[in-house]
Every structure is written in structure tokens, then in C-alpha cells.
Backbone as ProteinMPNN parsed JSONL, in Angstrom:
{"seq_chain_A": "FVENVPKNDELKSATMHKLGCLLAYKKRHAEALPLLTGALEKRKYLYDTKSKFLFESSWAVAATSHSLGNSATALKEYGSLLEKINKIDDLPVDSVVIHNSAGKLFFDDGKI", "coords_chain_A": {"N_chain_A": [[21.975, 1.605, 21.081], [21.001, -0.328, 19.213], [23.044, -2.179, 19.052], [22.711, -3.706, 21.308], [20.517, -5.251, 20.887], [19.108, -8.493, 20.428], [20.806, -11.059, 18.464], [19.31, -12.463, 16.614], [17.874, -12.045, 13.527], [15.152, -11.727, 12.86], [13.92, -11.063, 15.288], [15.416, -8.794, 15.873], [14.718, -7.07, 13.741], [12.001, -6.74, 14.245], [12.076, -5.469, 16.744], [13.45, -3.088, 16.099], [11.605, -2.011, 14.313], [9.318, -1.616, 15.956], [10.325, 0.159, 17.921], [11.042, 2.288, 16.262], [8.499, 3.001, 15.299], [7.318, 3.842, 17.684], [8.922, 6.08, 18.293], [8.304, 7.667, 16.067], [5.588, 8.078, 16.534], [5.82, 9.67, 18.756], [6.551, 11.979, 17.57], [9.201, 12.168, 16.859], [10.575, 12.002, 14.381], [13.011, 12.141, 12.911], [14.75, 10.601, 14.426], [13.428, 8.211, 14.347], [13.375, 7.327, 11.671], [15.924, 6.105, 10.765], [15.87, 3.689, 12.247], [13.483, 2.51, 11.35], [14.041, 2.251, 8.624], [16.215, 0.525, 8.759], [14.931, -1.734, 9.843], [13.188, -2.302, 7.722], [15.014, -2.954, 5.659], [16.215, -5.279, 6.727], [13.954, -6.92, 6.881], [13.353, -7.256, 4.194], [15.076, -9.239, 3.427], [14.335, -11.31, 5.05], [11.652, -12.01, 4.613], [9.102, -12.867, 2.153], [7.815, -10.968, -0.674], [5.113, -10.683, -0.225], [4.649, -10.515, 2.422], [3.124, -9.449, 5.443], [4.642, -8.218, 7.369], [6.77, -7.034, 6.038], [5.282, -5.273, 4.531], [4.157, -3.566, 6.533], [6.477, -2.353, 7.488], [7.36, -1.031, 5.206], [5.298, 0.82, 4.918], [5.654, 2.295, 7.289], [8.161, 3.472, 6.838], [7.536, 4.985, 4.565], [5.525, 6.76, 5.556], [6.915, 8.083, 7.639], [9.068, 9.213, 6.246], [7.594, 10.907, 4.604], [6.576, 12.638, 6.545], [8.919, 13.911, 7.268], [9.434, 15.339, 5.023], [10.769, 14.16, 2.949], [10.205, 13.517, 0.014], [10.975, 11.895, -2.174], [11.78, 9.349, -1.165], [9.426, 8.686, 0.202], [7.55, 8.643, -1.931], [8.581, 6.495, -3.408], [8.28, 4.318, -1.607], [5.48, 4.421, -1.087], [4.566, 3.928, -3.67], [5.441, 1.287, -4.0], [3.878, 0.074, -2.021], [1.286, 0.504, -3.045], [1.375, -1.116, -5.287], [1.406, -3.634, -4.128], [-0.857, -3.815, -2.581], [-3.278, -5.21, -3.113], [-2.451, -7.797, -3.098], [-1.857, -8.877, -0.694], [-2.965, -10.616, 2.073], [-4.899, -9.86, 4.976], [-4.121, -7.124, 5.699], [-1.861, -5.062, 7.527], [-2.195, -2.367, 7.784], [-4.668, 0.039, 7.244], [-6.109, 0.139, 4.076], [-7.314, 2.42, 3.055], [-6.079, 4.519, 4.411], [-3.517, 4.331, 3.343], [-4.025, 4.82, 0.584], [-5.07, 7.454, 0.76], [-2.908, 8.905, 1.914], [-0.852, 8.409, 0.051], [-2.065, 9.449, -2.25], [-2.317, 12.189, -1.593], [0.39, 12.897, -1.386], [1.342, 12.27, -3.998], [-0.235, 14.068, -5.437], [0.594, 16.567, -4.32], [3.221, 16.488, -5.182], [2.919, 16.787, -7.842], [2.496, 14.616, -9.473], [0.038, 13.641, -10.137]], "CA_chain_A": [[20.874, 0.716, 21.407], [20.849, -1.434, 18.266], [24.066, -3.178, 19.348], [22.246, -4.526, 22.421], [19.372, -6.056, 20.455], [19.541, -9.864, 20.137], [21.381, -11.315, 17.144], [18.294, -13.019, 15.734], [17.451, -10.982, 12.597], [13.71, -11.522, 12.921], [13.666, -10.334, 16.533], [16.053, -7.484, 15.748], [13.923, -6.224, 12.842], [10.746, -6.422, 14.94], [12.399, -4.487, 17.786], [13.757, -1.825, 15.426], [10.35, -1.501, 13.766], [8.461, -1.134, 17.05], [10.927, 1.354, 18.507], [10.896, 3.344, 15.263], [7.092, 3.444, 15.312], [7.108, 4.582, 18.926], [9.559, 7.392, 18.132], [7.512, 8.428, 15.095], [4.363, 8.463, 17.232], [6.2, 10.754, 19.673], [6.972, 13.086, 16.688], [10.663, 12.175, 16.784], [10.718, 11.356, 13.074], [14.411, 12.034, 12.487], [15.326, 9.473, 15.16], [12.693, 7.006, 13.974], [13.604, 6.876, 10.296], [16.992, 5.099, 10.612], [15.427, 2.407, 12.793], [12.476, 1.958, 10.443], [14.732, 1.865, 7.392], [16.977, -0.686, 9.098], [13.974, -2.838, 9.956], [12.717, -2.614, 6.374], [16.091, -3.648, 4.932], [16.325, -6.636, 7.279], [12.755, -7.678, 6.534], [13.408, -7.585, 2.765], [15.817, -10.494, 3.307], [13.701, -12.333, 5.864], [10.296, -12.369, 4.192], [8.802, -12.67, 0.732], [7.209, -9.661, -0.962], [3.719, -10.66, 0.201], [4.617, -10.553, 3.883], [2.541, -8.278, 6.093], [5.701, -7.551, 8.137], [7.459, -6.183, 5.072], [4.318, -4.233, 4.173], [4.046, -2.579, 7.605], [7.727, -1.588, 7.544], [7.354, -0.122, 4.054], [4.383, 1.917, 5.247], [6.268, 3.121, 8.329], [9.208, 4.276, 6.187], [6.849, 5.957, 3.696], [4.855, 7.782, 6.371], [7.919, 8.865, 8.363], [9.76, 10.021, 5.23], [6.63, 11.934, 4.221], [6.551, 13.61, 7.648], [10.18, 14.666, 7.252], [9.536, 16.083, 3.768], [11.578, 13.406, 1.99], [9.21, 13.048, -0.955], [11.49, 10.843, -3.059], [11.674, 8.066, -0.464], [8.01, 8.438, 0.471], [6.924, 8.246, -3.195], [9.062, 5.155, -3.751], [7.657, 3.338, -0.722], [4.043, 4.401, -1.335], [4.387, 3.24, -4.952], [5.603, -0.136, -3.709], [2.7, -0.354, -1.263], [0.119, 0.486, -3.934], [1.507, -2.284, -6.158], [1.193, -4.853, -3.346], [-2.014, -3.682, -1.688], [-4.292, -6.231, -3.385], [-1.807, -9.106, -3.111], [-1.552, -9.278, 0.676], [-4.12, -10.877, 2.933], [-4.801, -9.37, 6.341], [-3.258, -5.938, 5.708], [-1.649, -4.497, 8.853], [-2.506, -0.942, 7.707], [-5.906, 0.251, 6.49], [-5.808, 0.531, 2.7], [-7.791, 3.792, 2.841], [-5.012, 5.394, 4.912], [-2.433, 4.297, 2.353], [-4.48, 5.531, -0.615], [-5.168, 8.891, 1.051], [-1.564, 9.461, 2.106], [-0.151, 8.363, -1.233], [-2.724, 10.391, -3.155], [-1.931, 13.558, -1.213], [1.802, 13.086, -1.74], [1.45, 12.301, -5.459], [-0.838, 15.333, -5.866], [1.497, 17.649, -3.923], [4.444, 16.389, -5.963], [2.586, 17.029, -9.239], [2.477, 13.36, -10.219], [-1.327, 13.424, -10.632]], "C_chain_A": [[20.852, -0.511, 20.51], [21.876, -2.534, 18.539], [23.612, -4.129, 20.448], [21.044, -5.404, 22.075], [19.878, -7.461, 20.128], [19.966, -10.06, 18.683], [20.382, -11.892, 16.148], [17.731, -11.913, 14.847], [15.957, -10.695, 12.661], [13.341, -10.702, 14.161], [14.237, -8.916, 16.465], [15.216, -6.56, 14.866], [12.606, -5.82, 13.499], [10.976, -5.352, 16.011], [12.67, -3.117, 17.173], [12.474, -1.188, 14.888], [9.484, -0.893, 14.873], [9.017, 0.124, 17.698], [10.818, 2.532, 17.544], [9.478, 3.888, 15.217], [6.779, 4.257, 16.563], [7.709, 5.984, 18.829], [8.777, 8.258, 17.145], [6.218, 8.919, 15.733], [4.623, 9.646, 18.17], [6.719, 11.98, 18.908], [8.494, 13.25, 16.643], [11.076, 11.449, 15.5], [12.162, 11.164, 12.641], [15.118, 10.876, 13.195], [14.687, 8.157, 14.717], [13.117, 6.456, 12.619], [14.764, 5.888, 10.143], [16.61, 3.718, 11.155], [14.418, 1.736, 11.865], [13.102, 1.486, 9.137], [15.546, 0.598, 7.618], [16.083, -1.904, 9.203], [13.484, -3.262, 8.579], [13.769, -3.392, 5.59], [16.261, -5.077, 5.425], [15.148, -7.495, 6.838], [12.705, -8.032, 5.049], [14.121, -8.908, 2.541], [15.154, -11.64, 4.068], [12.407, -12.869, 5.281], [10.124, -12.188, 2.689], [8.014, -11.373, 0.557], [5.755, -9.558, -0.536], [3.563, -10.667, 1.722], [4.01, -9.277, 4.463], [3.586, -7.531, 6.918], [6.496, -6.602, 7.241], [6.569, -4.998, 4.684], [4.253, -3.155, 5.255], [5.322, -1.754, 7.735], [7.821, -0.611, 6.383], [6.455, 1.08, 4.328], [5.0, 2.853, 6.286], [7.359, 4.022, 7.745], [8.566, 5.349, 5.302], [6.254, 7.092, 4.515], [5.857, 8.672, 7.103], [8.705, 9.75, 7.399], [8.883, 11.18, 4.783], [6.593, 13.031, 5.283], [7.799, 14.484, 7.678], [10.367, 15.471, 5.969], [10.411, 15.412, 2.729], [10.644, 12.738, 0.982], [9.703, 11.893, -1.807], [11.356, 9.466, -2.408], [10.215, 7.708, -0.221], [7.295, 7.975, -0.797], [7.314, 6.828, -3.594], [8.347, 4.1, -2.905], [6.139, 3.271, -0.927], [3.737, 3.695, -2.655], [4.475, 1.735, -4.783], [4.386, -0.689, -2.973], [1.468, -0.472, -2.159], [0.157, -0.698, -4.89], [1.13, -3.575, -5.423], [-0.148, -4.908, -2.632], [-3.08, -4.758, -1.896], [-3.732, -7.652, -3.358], [-1.555, -9.664, -1.718], [-2.849, -9.457, 1.453], [-3.851, -10.292, 4.314], [-3.819, -8.187, 6.449], [-3.103, -5.377, 7.119], [-1.986, -3.006, 8.931], [-3.755, -0.801, 6.836], [-5.572, 0.777, 5.096], [-6.273, 1.951, 2.385], [-6.733, 4.798, 3.299], [-3.875, 5.47, 3.898], [-2.827, 5.067, 1.104], [-4.545, 7.041, -0.382], [-3.794, 9.542, 1.182], [-0.797, 9.511, 0.791], [-0.748, 9.372, -2.207], [-2.347, 11.83, -2.868], [-0.489, 13.841, -1.645], [1.987, 13.168, -3.254], [0.871, 13.611, -6.004], [0.08, 16.514, -5.547], [2.769, 17.681, -4.756], [4.188, 16.598, -7.46], [2.543, 15.782, -10.094], [1.087, 13.022, -10.733], [-2.024, 14.761, -10.741]], "O_chain_A": [[20.698, -1.629, 21.004], [21.601, -3.705, 18.282], [24.092, -5.261, 20.509], [20.609, -6.212, 22.895], [20.979, -7.601, 19.597], [19.542, -9.325, 17.792], [20.607, -11.809, 14.941], [17.169, -10.943, 15.356], [15.541, -9.544, 12.531], [12.546, -9.765, 14.083], [13.619, -7.962, 16.94], [15.023, -5.392, 15.204], [12.146, -4.691, 13.332], [10.165, -4.439, 16.164], [12.179, -2.102, 17.668], [12.282, 0.023, 14.994], [8.981, 0.221, 14.731], [8.268, 1.055, 17.993], [10.533, 3.653, 17.966], [9.276, 5.098, 15.108], [6.052, 5.248, 16.498], [7.081, 6.961, 19.235], [8.61, 9.456, 17.371], [5.799, 10.052, 15.497], [3.763, 10.507, 18.356], [7.258, 12.908, 19.511], [9.001, 14.348, 16.415], [11.801, 10.454, 15.516], [12.502, 10.132, 12.064], [15.996, 10.24, 12.611], [15.34, 7.114, 14.717], [13.208, 5.241, 12.445], [14.599, 4.893, 9.437], [16.987, 2.697, 10.579], [14.495, 0.531, 11.624], [12.73, 0.438, 8.609], [15.565, -0.295, 6.771], [16.426, -2.98, 8.714], [13.378, -4.457, 8.3], [13.448, -4.379, 4.929], [16.434, -5.991, 4.619], [15.321, -8.655, 6.466], [12.07, -9.021, 4.68], [13.821, -9.625, 1.586], [15.389, -12.809, 3.762], [12.096, -14.05, 5.435], [10.88, -11.467, 2.038], [7.597, -10.757, 1.538], [5.208, -8.456, -0.487], [2.453, -10.813, 2.235], [4.336, -8.17, 4.035], [3.439, -6.331, 7.148], [6.847, -5.497, 7.652], [7.043, -3.872, 4.531], [4.288, -1.965, 4.944], [5.254, -0.569, 8.06], [8.303, 0.51, 6.549], [6.808, 2.216, 4.011], [4.879, 4.073, 6.171], [7.468, 5.192, 8.112], [9.013, 6.496, 5.297], [6.462, 8.263, 4.197], [5.665, 9.885, 7.179], [8.977, 10.91, 7.706], [9.363, 12.298, 4.602], [6.579, 14.217, 4.954], [7.742, 15.652, 8.065], [11.346, 16.205, 5.835], [10.762, 16.033, 1.726], [10.338, 11.55, 1.089], [8.926, 10.996, -2.135], [10.87, 8.525, -3.037], [9.813, 6.561, -0.413], [6.517, 7.022, -0.753], [6.479, 6.054, -4.063], [7.865, 3.1, -3.437], [5.569, 2.18, -0.939], [2.762, 2.949, -2.751], [3.677, 0.992, -5.355], [3.92, -1.789, -3.27], [0.701, -1.428, -2.049], [-0.887, -1.23, -5.266], [0.596, -4.503, -6.031], [-0.53, -5.963, -2.126], [-3.723, -5.173, -0.932], [-4.474, -8.61, -3.576], [-1.092, -10.795, -1.575], [-3.707, -8.575, 1.485], [-2.705, -10.239, 4.761], [-2.831, -8.242, 7.182], [-4.092, -5.229, 7.837], [-2.053, -2.443, 10.024], [-3.871, -1.46, 5.803], [-4.834, 1.753, 4.958], [-5.683, 2.616, 1.533], [-6.52, 5.816, 2.641], [-3.338, 6.545, 3.632], [-2.049, 5.884, 0.612], [-4.121, 7.819, -1.236], [-3.552, 10.61, 0.62], [-0.174, 10.519, 0.458], [-0.016, 10.071, -2.908], [-2.085, 12.606, -3.787], [-0.194, 14.899, -2.202], [2.708, 14.038, -3.743], [1.43, 14.195, -6.933], [0.319, 17.365, -6.404], [3.331, 18.745, -5.011], [5.126, 16.587, -8.257], [2.552, 15.877, -11.321], [0.946, 12.216, -11.653], [-3.187, 14.82, -11.139]]}, "name": "protein", "num_of_chains": 1, "seq": "FVENVPKNDELKSATMHKLGCLLAYKKRHAEALPLLTGALEKRKYLYDTKSKFLFESSWAVAATSHSLGNSATALKEYGSLLEKINKIDDLPVDSVVIHNSAGKLFFDDGKI"}
């Protein structure tokens, strides 16, 4: 599928992100994670660290990794989100959801 997506990196990352979110919503986390990770990597080069697009991709990777039991990746991404949460205007994800998810993961992992 990814080979058929347009060559424009911005459009490609948006398509990968949306498809990954759709698969995650359908509980197909293992299929979603590579698309979400790919979108996140592309967006790291396209946008600055205060971009809401980068933020939403980081959250999608964190939440999907968390669902798959990959605590290391989820902790890394949630940590990144918590550092940026007050620096981004118009958050695409409710900050309460991020705090609750990150808090549960940090607690379960013995970090707090």
C-alpha cells in the first residue's frame, strides 16, 4: 500500500497516520504501528517540534505501543509528549487523556 501513496512527504505522512489510526481503532494494533511509526519519522523531518502534526503522531505511536505492551517505546513517546504539552497551541489530543495514559503506564512500570 505505502508504495502507491503519492511522493509528497507531507501527504504521505498524513495518509500513513490516518490509516494507522483507523487500523488502531479497529484493534489491529500490530498492523497500525509500522504505519504510525513511519508517519512519525517523516513528520520529524517535515515539522518543528511544536507542530501539532508531530504531536498527534507521537501520541498515536505511544498509545498503540502501549496497547501492544511495548512499554519502552510507549514510555519514550509519552515522556516526549509530556515535555511538549505546554508548548503547543491547539493540542490535537486532550491533555487529560495524555496525562492519564502516561500516568498509568509510568505507575505500572514502577517509574512513579
